[in-house]
Amino acid sequence: MEQAFLKYLAQQKQTLPTETLGIGDDAAVLSWPAETKLVVCTDLISDETDFHLADVTPQQIGRKALAINISDIAAMACQPVGALLTLLLPKGDVSLPLAQGIYEGAAQLGEQFGCPIIGGDTNTWPGKVAVSVTVFGRCPAEKPLLRKGAQPGDAIFVTGQLGGSILGHHIDFTPRVHEALQLRQICGLSAGMDLSDGLSIDLPRLCEQSRVGAEIESRPLPVSPAAIQMAAGTGKTPQWHALNDGEDFELLFTVPAGEVERLEREWSGPVPITRIGTILADPGVWLVNEKGSREPLQPEGFSHQ
């Protein structure tokens, strides 16, 4: 299978930056501007944990595997420049078309974000599909945006809409690279991350790294139509789903109070941004519900533990 897949890869065309060497040699080569920081992330997805092979196409698997890593690069307000794709596939005749489809889905998304597939590996085993991706990113500013850096009084924002991702968004979302870079041009972001496990889990992580607390409001949460649909079947509120459903892959970021007005005035992207709360000096993450009552935000999002 491996040799047939390598022959297939040799026939594929990707747009590579000047002086970049991709698939076909013993290692890939990337040119790197002096004094520019390298940002690297990796993640693995597998059948029956992150997707169900019976319900998705190989192309969707490859797209998601790359997208979750590009989302991590976007969370640091950086630009992806190349990716390694490693496949572990079931033995048998299915392995080659699976490999080809997964590569195709990843390569199409990579082309969209200037992040070509420049290498990787493949193997078969008597088990289920697993896909590992490593993405290399370049920081266009002095330093990447970190979870550490939020200050008391900073405004808390999110991009897009939240909740209900299991109804489809988790498999076909668009990483917020363009939005992160535009945000950084407009204002001085103080901290940020992407929402992978749900706002109720991820916001406390940002606060812990920044050694601050936070208060958010239920009323302005940008609830997705999918969250409303989920609520109709679960008996929970749409706001609960917006707070707790995982794999939104939207940006969670903080902005100094003095720059909020400029951000809201100058933001022109097609993806909306919404102010949902404020960073506090004292530890603890609080939720002001629709009745105006203040209560601790319970971390009920998705946990890998």
mmCIF file of C-alpha atoms in Angstrom:
data_model
loop_
_atom_site.group_PDB
_atom_site.id
_atom_site.type_symbol
_atom_site.label_atom_id
_atom_site.label_comp_id
_atom_site.label_asym_id
_atom_site.label_seq_id
_atom_site.Cartn_x
_atom_site.Cartn_y
_atom_site.Cartn_z
ATOM 1 C CA MET A 1 0.000 0.000 0.000
ATOM 2 C CA GLU A 2 2.759 2.440 0.937
ATOM 3 C CA GLN A 3 4.460 2.317 -2.452
ATOM 4 C CA ALA A 4 1.138 2.752 -4.264
ATOM 5 C CA PHE A 5 0.351 5.729 -2.039
ATOM 6 C CA LEU A 6 3.765 7.282 -2.668
ATOM 7 C CA LYS A 7 3.177 6.893 -6.407
ATOM 8 C CA TYR A 8 -0.172 8.631 -5.970
ATOM 9 C CA LEU A 9 1.458 11.474 -4.004
ATOM 10 C CA ALA A 10 4.084 11.971 -6.713
ATOM 11 C CA GLN A 11 1.263 12.794 -9.133
ATOM 12 C CA GLN A 12 -0.325 15.423 -6.877
ATOM 13 C CA LYS A 13 0.396 19.103 -7.374
ATOM 14 C CA GLN A 14 0.639 21.580 -4.502
ATOM 15 C CA THR A 15 1.570 25.225 -4.405
ATOM 16 C CA LEU A 16 4.850 25.429 -2.504
ATOM 17 C CA PRO A 17 6.633 28.624 -1.465
ATOM 18 C CA THR A 18 9.950 29.444 -3.125
ATOM 19 C CA GLU A 19 12.854 27.365 -1.787
ATOM 20 C CA THR A 20 10.476 24.902 -0.101
ATOM 21 C CA LEU A 21 10.950 21.166 -0.676
ATOM 22 C CA GLY A 22 7.915 18.980 -0.065
ATOM 23 C CA ILE A 23 7.044 15.312 -0.523
ATOM 24 C CA GLY A 24 9.513 13.170 -2.450
ATOM 25 C CA ASP A 25 12.809 13.360 -0.572
ATOM 26 C CA ASP A 26 14.047 12.105 2.789
ATOM 27 C CA ALA A 27 12.901 15.277 4.546
ATOM 28 C CA ALA A 28 11.065 18.490 3.803
ATOM 29 C CA VAL A 29 12.812 21.853 3.608
ATOM 30 C CA LEU A 30 11.323 25.204 4.651
ATOM 31 C CA SER A 31 12.998 28.563 4.213
ATOM 32 C CA TRP A 32 12.712 30.720 7.318
ATOM 33 C CA PRO A 33 13.169 34.498 7.646
ATOM 34 C CA ALA A 34 15.740 35.582 10.204
ATOM 35 C CA GLU A 35 14.411 36.636 13.618
ATOM 36 C CA THR A 36 11.009 35.072 12.895
ATOM 37 C CA LYS A 37 9.672 32.666 15.505
ATOM 38 C CA LEU A 38 8.694 29.097 14.591
ATOM 39 C CA VAL A 39 5.398 27.901 16.089
ATOM 40 C CA VAL A 40 4.689 24.154 16.053
ATOM 41 C CA CYS A 41 1.639 22.132 17.082
ATOM 42 C CA THR A 42 0.499 18.542 16.651
ATOM 43 C CA ASP A 43 -2.709 16.626 17.232
ATOM 44 C CA LEU A 44 -4.122 13.181 16.531
ATOM 45 C CA ILE A 45 -7.670 12.130 15.700
ATOM 46 C CA SER A 46 -9.055 8.612 15.514
ATOM 47 C CA ASP A 47 -12.133 6.674 14.472
ATOM 48 C CA GLU A 48 -14.894 6.451 17.099
ATOM 49 C CA THR A 49 -13.310 9.204 19.200
ATOM 50 C CA ASP A 50 -13.170 12.260 16.907
ATOM 51 C CA PHE A 51 -15.298 10.969 14.024
ATOM 52 C CA HIS A 52 -17.151 7.849 12.907
ATOM 53 C CA LEU A 53 -15.780 6.409 9.690
ATOM 54 C CA ALA A 54 -19.205 5.134 8.689
ATOM 55 C CA ASP A 55 -20.641 8.675 8.824
ATOM 56 C CA VAL A 56 -17.966 10.779 7.110
ATOM 57 C CA THR A 57 -15.862 10.741 3.960
ATOM 58 C CA PRO A 58 -12.083 10.238 3.976
ATOM 59 C CA GLN A 59 -11.801 13.813 2.673
ATOM 60 C CA GLN A 60 -13.660 15.104 5.735
ATOM 61 C CA ILE A 61 -11.301 13.175 8.015
ATOM 62 C CA GLY A 62 -8.240 14.694 6.370
ATOM 63 C CA ARG A 63 -9.731 18.162 6.442
ATOM 64 C CA LYS A 64 -10.547 17.960 10.152
ATOM 65 C CA ALA A 65 -7.123 16.529 11.049
ATOM 66 C CA LEU A 66 -5.420 19.528 9.476
ATOM 67 C CA ALA A 67 -8.059 22.065 10.539
ATOM 68 C CA ILE A 68 -7.713 21.430 14.279
ATOM 69 C CA ASN A 69 -3.984 22.078 14.036
ATOM 70 C CA ILE A 70 -4.381 25.194 11.903
ATOM 71 C CA SER A 71 -6.868 26.382 14.526
ATOM 72 C CA ASP A 72 -4.132 26.095 17.165
ATOM 73 C CA ILE A 73 -1.833 28.201 14.985
ATOM 74 C CA ALA A 74 -4.633 30.759 14.567
ATOM 75 C CA ALA A 75 -5.116 30.810 18.343
ATOM 76 C CA MET A 76 -1.599 32.207 18.642
ATOM 77 C CA ALA A 77 -2.290 34.776 15.885
ATOM 78 C CA CYS A 78 0.246 33.133 13.586
ATOM 79 C CA GLN A 79 0.306 32.001 9.948
ATOM 80 C CA PRO A 80 0.512 28.268 9.048
ATOM 81 C CA VAL A 81 3.163 27.465 6.430
ATOM 82 C CA GLY A 82 3.380 23.666 6.143
ATOM 83 C CA ALA A 83 2.153 20.375 7.594
ATOM 84 C CA LEU A 84 3.210 16.761 8.117
ATOM 85 C CA LEU A 85 0.457 14.151 7.699
ATOM 86 C CA THR A 86 0.856 10.679 9.234
ATOM 87 C CA LEU A 87 -1.713 7.930 8.674
ATOM 88 C CA LEU A 88 -2.365 4.662 10.525
ATOM 89 C CA LEU A 89 -4.911 2.701 8.496
ATOM 90 C CA PRO A 90 -6.725 -0.646 8.655
ATOM 91 C CA LYS A 91 -5.066 -3.463 6.698
ATOM 92 C CA GLY A 92 -6.673 -4.542 3.442
ATOM 93 C CA ASP A 93 -7.918 -3.125 0.171
ATOM 94 C CA VAL A 94 -9.552 -0.160 1.916
ATOM 95 C CA SER A 95 -6.239 1.356 3.024
ATOM 96 C CA LEU A 96 -5.169 2.941 -0.278
ATOM 97 C CA PRO A 97 -8.440 4.749 -1.120
ATOM 98 C CA LEU A 98 -8.636 5.852 2.515
ATOM 99 C CA ALA A 99 -5.110 7.282 2.367
ATOM 100 C CA GLN A 100 -5.806 9.053 -0.912
ATOM 101 C CA GLY A 101 -9.061 10.576 0.325
ATOM 102 C CA ILE A 102 -7.596 11.735 3.649
ATOM 103 C CA TYR A 103 -4.656 13.349 1.860
ATOM 104 C CA GLU A 104 -7.002 15.026 -0.624
ATOM 105 C CA GLY A 105 -9.130 16.580 2.121
ATOM 106 C CA ALA A 106 -6.099 17.856 4.012
ATOM 107 C CA ALA A 107 -4.405 19.171 0.881
ATOM 108 C CA GLN A 108 -7.490 21.123 -0.204
ATOM 109 C CA LEU A 109 -7.719 22.900 3.142
ATOM 110 C CA GLY A 110 -3.958 23.416 3.168
ATOM 111 C CA GLU A 111 -4.151 25.135 -0.210
ATOM 112 C CA GLN A 112 -6.791 27.496 1.203
ATOM 113 C CA PHE A 113 -4.516 28.588 4.050
ATOM 114 C CA GLY A 114 -1.085 28.452 2.406
ATOM 115 C CA CYS A 115 -0.222 25.331 4.390
ATOM 116 C CA PRO A 116 0.868 22.572 1.974
ATOM 117 C CA ILE A 117 1.386 18.960 3.039
ATOM 118 C CA ILE A 118 5.185 18.698 2.913
ATOM 119 C CA GLY A 119 5.694 15.191 4.303
ATOM 120 C CA GLY A 120 4.600 12.536 6.752
ATOM 121 C CA ASP A 121 4.309 8.754 6.979
ATOM 122 C CA THR A 122 1.796 5.939 6.524
ATOM 123 C CA ASN A 123 1.338 2.458 7.928
ATOM 124 C CA THR A 124 -1.323 -0.234 8.272
ATOM 125 C CA TRP A 125 -2.444 -2.307 11.254
ATOM 126 C CA PRO A 126 -5.377 -4.512 12.367
ATOM 127 C CA GLY A 127 -7.150 -1.564 13.958
ATOM 128 C CA LYS A 128 -9.047 1.612 13.202
ATOM 129 C CA VAL A 129 -8.092 4.807 11.375
ATOM 130 C CA ALA A 130 -5.831 7.280 13.180
ATOM 131 C CA VAL A 131 -4.470 10.493 11.669
ATOM 132 C CA SER A 132 -1.722 12.636 13.155
ATOM 133 C CA VAL A 133 -0.851 16.089 11.819
ATOM 134 C CA THR A 134 1.954 18.466 12.738
ATOM 135 C CA VAL A 135 1.713 22.067 11.527
ATOM 136 C CA PHE A 136 4.511 24.624 11.345
ATOM 137 C CA GLY A 137 3.569 28.271 11.693
ATOM 138 C CA ARG A 138 5.306 31.603 11.380
ATOM 139 C CA CYS A 139 4.714 34.439 13.808
ATOM 140 C CA PRO A 140 4.221 37.690 11.858
ATOM 141 C CA ALA A 141 4.570 39.820 14.987
ATOM 142 C CA GLU A 142 7.181 40.139 17.685
ATOM 143 C CA LYS A 143 5.768 37.199 19.623
ATOM 144 C CA PRO A 144 2.855 34.754 19.429
ATOM 145 C CA LEU A 145 -0.391 35.439 21.251
ATOM 146 C CA LEU A 146 -0.437 33.362 24.452
ATOM 147 C CA ARG A 147 -3.003 32.284 27.020
ATOM 148 C CA LYS A 148 -0.893 34.216 29.476
ATOM 149 C CA GLY A 149 -1.292 38.006 29.363
ATOM 150 C CA ALA A 150 -4.902 38.871 30.207
ATOM 151 C CA GLN A 151 -5.189 41.761 32.695
ATOM 152 C CA PRO A 152 -7.996 42.871 35.042
ATOM 153 C CA GLY A 153 -10.424 45.061 33.118
ATOM 154 C CA ASP A 154 -9.718 43.441 29.745
ATOM 155 C CA ALA A 155 -12.782 42.619 27.670
ATOM 156 C CA ILE A 156 -13.447 38.975 26.745
ATOM 157 C CA PHE A 157 -14.489 38.250 23.152
ATOM 158 C CA VAL A 158 -15.278 35.245 20.985
ATOM 159 C CA THR A 159 -15.559 34.873 17.239
ATOM 160 C CA GLY A 160 -18.470 33.238 15.460
ATOM 161 C CA GLN A 161 -21.236 31.284 17.167
ATOM 162 C CA LEU A 162 -21.058 28.664 19.896
ATOM 163 C CA GLY A 163 -22.627 25.294 20.631
ATOM 164 C CA GLY A 164 -24.090 22.301 18.818
ATOM 165 C CA SER A 165 -20.932 21.452 16.891
ATOM 166 C CA ILE A 166 -21.720 17.720 16.956
ATOM 167 C CA LEU A 167 -24.447 18.385 14.381
ATOM 168 C CA GLY A 168 -21.791 19.052 11.735
ATOM 169 C CA HIS A 169 -19.620 22.028 12.615
ATOM 170 C CA HIS A 170 -16.981 19.849 14.302
ATOM 171 C CA ILE A 171 -16.159 18.139 11.017
ATOM 172 C CA ASP A 172 -16.272 21.071 8.576
ATOM 173 C CA PHE A 173 -15.348 24.217 10.552
ATOM 174 C CA THR A 174 -13.060 26.899 9.154
ATOM 175 C CA PRO A 175 -9.968 27.764 11.231
ATOM 176 C CA ARG A 176 -9.940 31.458 12.183
ATOM 177 C CA VAL A 177 -6.495 32.315 10.808
ATOM 178 C CA HIS A 178 -7.611 35.363 8.834
ATOM 179 C CA GLU A 179 -9.663 36.652 11.739
ATOM 180 C CA ALA A 180 -6.770 36.286 14.203
ATOM 181 C CA LEU A 181 -4.362 38.150 11.954
ATOM 182 C CA GLN A 182 -6.913 40.913 11.324
ATOM 183 C CA LEU A 183 -7.612 41.251 15.056
ATOM 184 C CA ARG A 184 -3.923 41.662 15.728
ATOM 185 C CA GLN A 185 -3.678 44.429 13.137
ATOM 186 C CA ILE A 186 -6.564 46.354 14.708
ATOM 187 C CA CYS A 187 -5.771 46.141 18.402
ATOM 188 C CA GLY A 188 -3.393 44.913 21.045
ATOM 189 C CA LEU A 189 -4.697 41.481 21.968
ATOM 190 C CA SER A 190 -3.600 40.523 25.477
ATOM 191 C CA ALA A 191 -4.358 36.777 25.514
ATOM 192 C CA GLY A 192 -6.090 34.158 23.399
ATOM 193 C CA MET A 193 -6.772 30.516 22.583
ATOM 194 C CA ASP A 194 -9.158 28.455 20.487
ATOM 195 C CA LEU A 195 -12.290 26.827 21.890
ATOM 196 C CA SER A 196 -11.833 23.083 21.532
ATOM 197 C CA ASP A 197 -13.346 21.684 24.748
ATOM 198 C CA GLY A 198 -16.077 24.232 25.424
ATOM 199 C CA LEU A 199 -16.062 27.767 26.818
ATOM 200 C CA SER A 200 -16.725 26.557 30.385
ATOM 201 C CA ILE A 201 -13.471 24.558 30.351
ATOM 202 C CA ASP A 202 -11.305 26.681 28.066
ATOM 203 C CA LEU A 203 -11.916 30.089 29.679
ATOM 204 C CA PRO A 204 -10.692 28.857 33.093
ATOM 205 C CA ARG A 205 -7.556 27.572 31.363
ATOM 206 C CA LEU A 206 -6.838 31.030 29.976
ATOM 207 C CA CYS A 207 -7.515 32.572 33.383
ATOM 208 C CA GLU A 208 -5.220 30.105 35.112
ATOM 209 C CA GLN A 209 -2.349 30.910 32.759
ATOM 210 C CA SER A 210 -2.939 34.656 33.174
ATOM 211 C CA ARG A 211 -3.498 34.360 36.954
ATOM 212 C CA VAL A 212 -6.788 36.250 36.779
ATOM 213 C CA GLY A 213 -10.502 35.598 37.102
ATOM 214 C CA ALA A 214 -13.382 36.320 34.736
ATOM 215 C CA GLU A 215 -17.046 37.182 34.598
ATOM 216 C CA ILE A 216 -19.125 36.398 31.540
ATOM 217 C CA GLU A 217 -22.775 37.041 30.768
ATOM 218 C CA SER A 218 -25.239 34.514 29.440
ATOM 219 C CA ARG A 219 -27.357 37.057 27.561
ATOM 220 C CA PRO A 220 -24.854 38.163 24.865
ATOM 221 C CA LEU A 221 -23.484 34.664 24.169
ATOM 222 C CA PRO A 222 -23.547 34.105 20.383
ATOM 223 C CA VAL A 223 -25.692 30.964 20.353
ATOM 224 C CA SER A 224 -25.589 28.961 17.134
ATOM 225 C CA PRO A 225 -28.723 27.604 15.425
ATOM 226 C CA ALA A 226 -27.291 24.128 16.073
ATOM 227 C CA ALA A 227 -27.221 24.840 19.807
ATOM 228 C CA ILE A 228 -30.903 25.791 19.668
ATOM 229 C CA GLN A 229 -31.617 22.575 17.787
ATOM 230 C CA MET A 230 -29.664 20.551 20.354
ATOM 231 C CA ALA A 231 -31.522 22.185 23.220
ATOM 232 C CA ALA A 232 -34.855 21.081 21.804
ATOM 233 C CA GLY A 233 -33.765 17.477 22.234
ATOM 234 C CA THR A 234 -31.733 17.606 25.436
ATOM 235 C CA GLY A 235 -33.928 19.739 27.651
ATOM 236 C CA LYS A 236 -30.998 22.050 28.382
ATOM 237 C CA THR A 237 -30.963 25.700 27.340
ATOM 238 C CA PRO A 238 -29.272 26.897 24.134
ATOM 239 C CA GLN A 239 -26.979 28.971 26.370
ATOM 240 C CA TRP A 240 -25.909 25.807 28.205
ATOM 241 C CA HIS A 241 -24.859 24.274 24.897
ATOM 242 C CA ALA A 242 -23.031 27.475 23.903
ATOM 243 C CA LEU A 243 -21.084 27.319 27.160
ATOM 244 C CA ASN A 244 -20.345 23.621 27.222
ATOM 245 C CA ASP A 245 -20.377 21.960 23.808
ATOM 246 C CA GLY A 246 -16.876 21.205 22.573
ATOM 247 C CA GLU A 247 -15.190 21.572 19.198
ATOM 248 C CA ASP A 248 -16.469 25.026 18.263
ATOM 249 C CA PHE A 249 -12.904 25.962 17.257
ATOM 250 C CA GLU A 250 -13.737 29.647 17.537
ATOM 251 C CA LEU A 251 -11.262 32.150 18.999
ATOM 252 C CA LEU A 252 -11.468 33.208 22.630
ATOM 253 C CA PHE A 253 -9.448 36.387 23.199
ATOM 254 C CA THR A 254 -9.024 39.351 25.513
ATOM 255 C CA VAL A 255 -8.604 43.006 24.619
ATOM 256 C CA PRO A 256 -7.461 45.915 26.830
ATOM 257 C CA ALA A 257 -10.414 48.095 27.839
ATOM 258 C CA GLY A 258 -8.987 51.134 26.068
ATOM 259 C CA GLU A 259 -8.983 49.355 22.697
ATOM 260 C CA VAL A 260 -12.455 47.817 22.746
ATOM 261 C CA GLU A 261 -14.180 50.768 21.078
ATOM 262 C CA ARG A 262 -11.672 50.825 18.220
ATOM 263 C CA LEU A 263 -11.972 47.079 17.700
ATOM 264 C CA GLU A 264 -15.753 47.181 17.521
ATOM 265 C CA ARG A 265 -15.615 50.204 15.211
ATOM 266 C CA GLU A 266 -13.004 48.818 12.807
ATOM 267 C CA TRP A 267 -13.920 45.138 12.717
ATOM 268 C CA SER A 268 -15.064 44.341 9.191
ATOM 269 C CA GLY A 269 -14.683 40.587 8.860
ATOM 270 C CA PRO A 270 -17.601 38.392 7.723
ATOM 271 C CA VAL A 271 -17.226 36.382 10.946
ATOM 272 C CA PRO A 272 -18.786 38.307 13.864
ATOM 273 C CA ILE A 273 -17.023 39.016 17.139
ATOM 274 C CA THR A 274 -18.962 39.281 20.412
ATOM 275 C CA ARG A 275 -17.986 40.740 23.765
ATOM 276 C CA ILE A 276 -19.116 38.253 26.412
ATOM 277 C CA GLY A 277 -17.441 39.416 29.625
ATOM 278 C CA THR A 278 -14.593 40.995 31.569
ATOM 279 C CA ILE A 279 -11.353 39.816 33.151
ATOM 280 C CA LEU A 280 -11.253 40.165 36.964
ATOM 281 C CA ALA A 281 -8.331 40.564 39.344
ATOM 282 C CA ASP A 282 -9.490 37.875 41.774
ATOM 283 C CA PRO A 283 -9.435 34.157 40.866
ATOM 284 C CA GLY A 284 -12.640 32.422 39.859
ATOM 285 C CA VAL A 285 -14.805 32.337 36.763
ATOM 286 C CA TRP A 286 -18.366 33.591 37.112
ATOM 287 C CA LEU A 287 -21.496 33.524 34.993
ATOM 288 C CA VAL A 288 -24.192 36.190 35.133
ATOM 289 C CA ASN A 289 -27.325 34.354 34.020
ATOM 290 C CA GLU A 290 -30.259 35.825 32.127
ATOM 291 C CA LYS A 291 -31.995 36.697 35.401
ATOM 292 C CA GLY A 292 -28.992 38.760 36.494
ATOM 293 C CA SER A 293 -27.833 36.318 39.159
ATOM 294 C CA ARG A 294 -24.090 35.686 39.516
ATOM 295 C CA GLU A 295 -22.930 32.096 40.009
ATOM 296 C CA PRO A 296 -19.727 30.105 39.515
ATOM 297 C CA LEU A 297 -19.290 28.890 35.947
ATOM 298 C CA GLN A 298 -19.351 25.104 36.141
ATOM 299 C CA PRO A 299 -16.813 23.424 33.815
ATOM 300 C CA GLU A 300 -19.126 21.040 31.967
ATOM 301 C CA GLY A 301 -17.438 21.022 28.566
ATOM 302 C CA PHE A 302 -15.653 18.082 26.968
ATOM 303 C CA SER A 303 -12.735 16.550 28.848
ATOM 304 C CA HIS A 304 -10.156 14.130 27.400
ATOM 305 C CA GLN A 305 -9.604 12.595 30.856
#
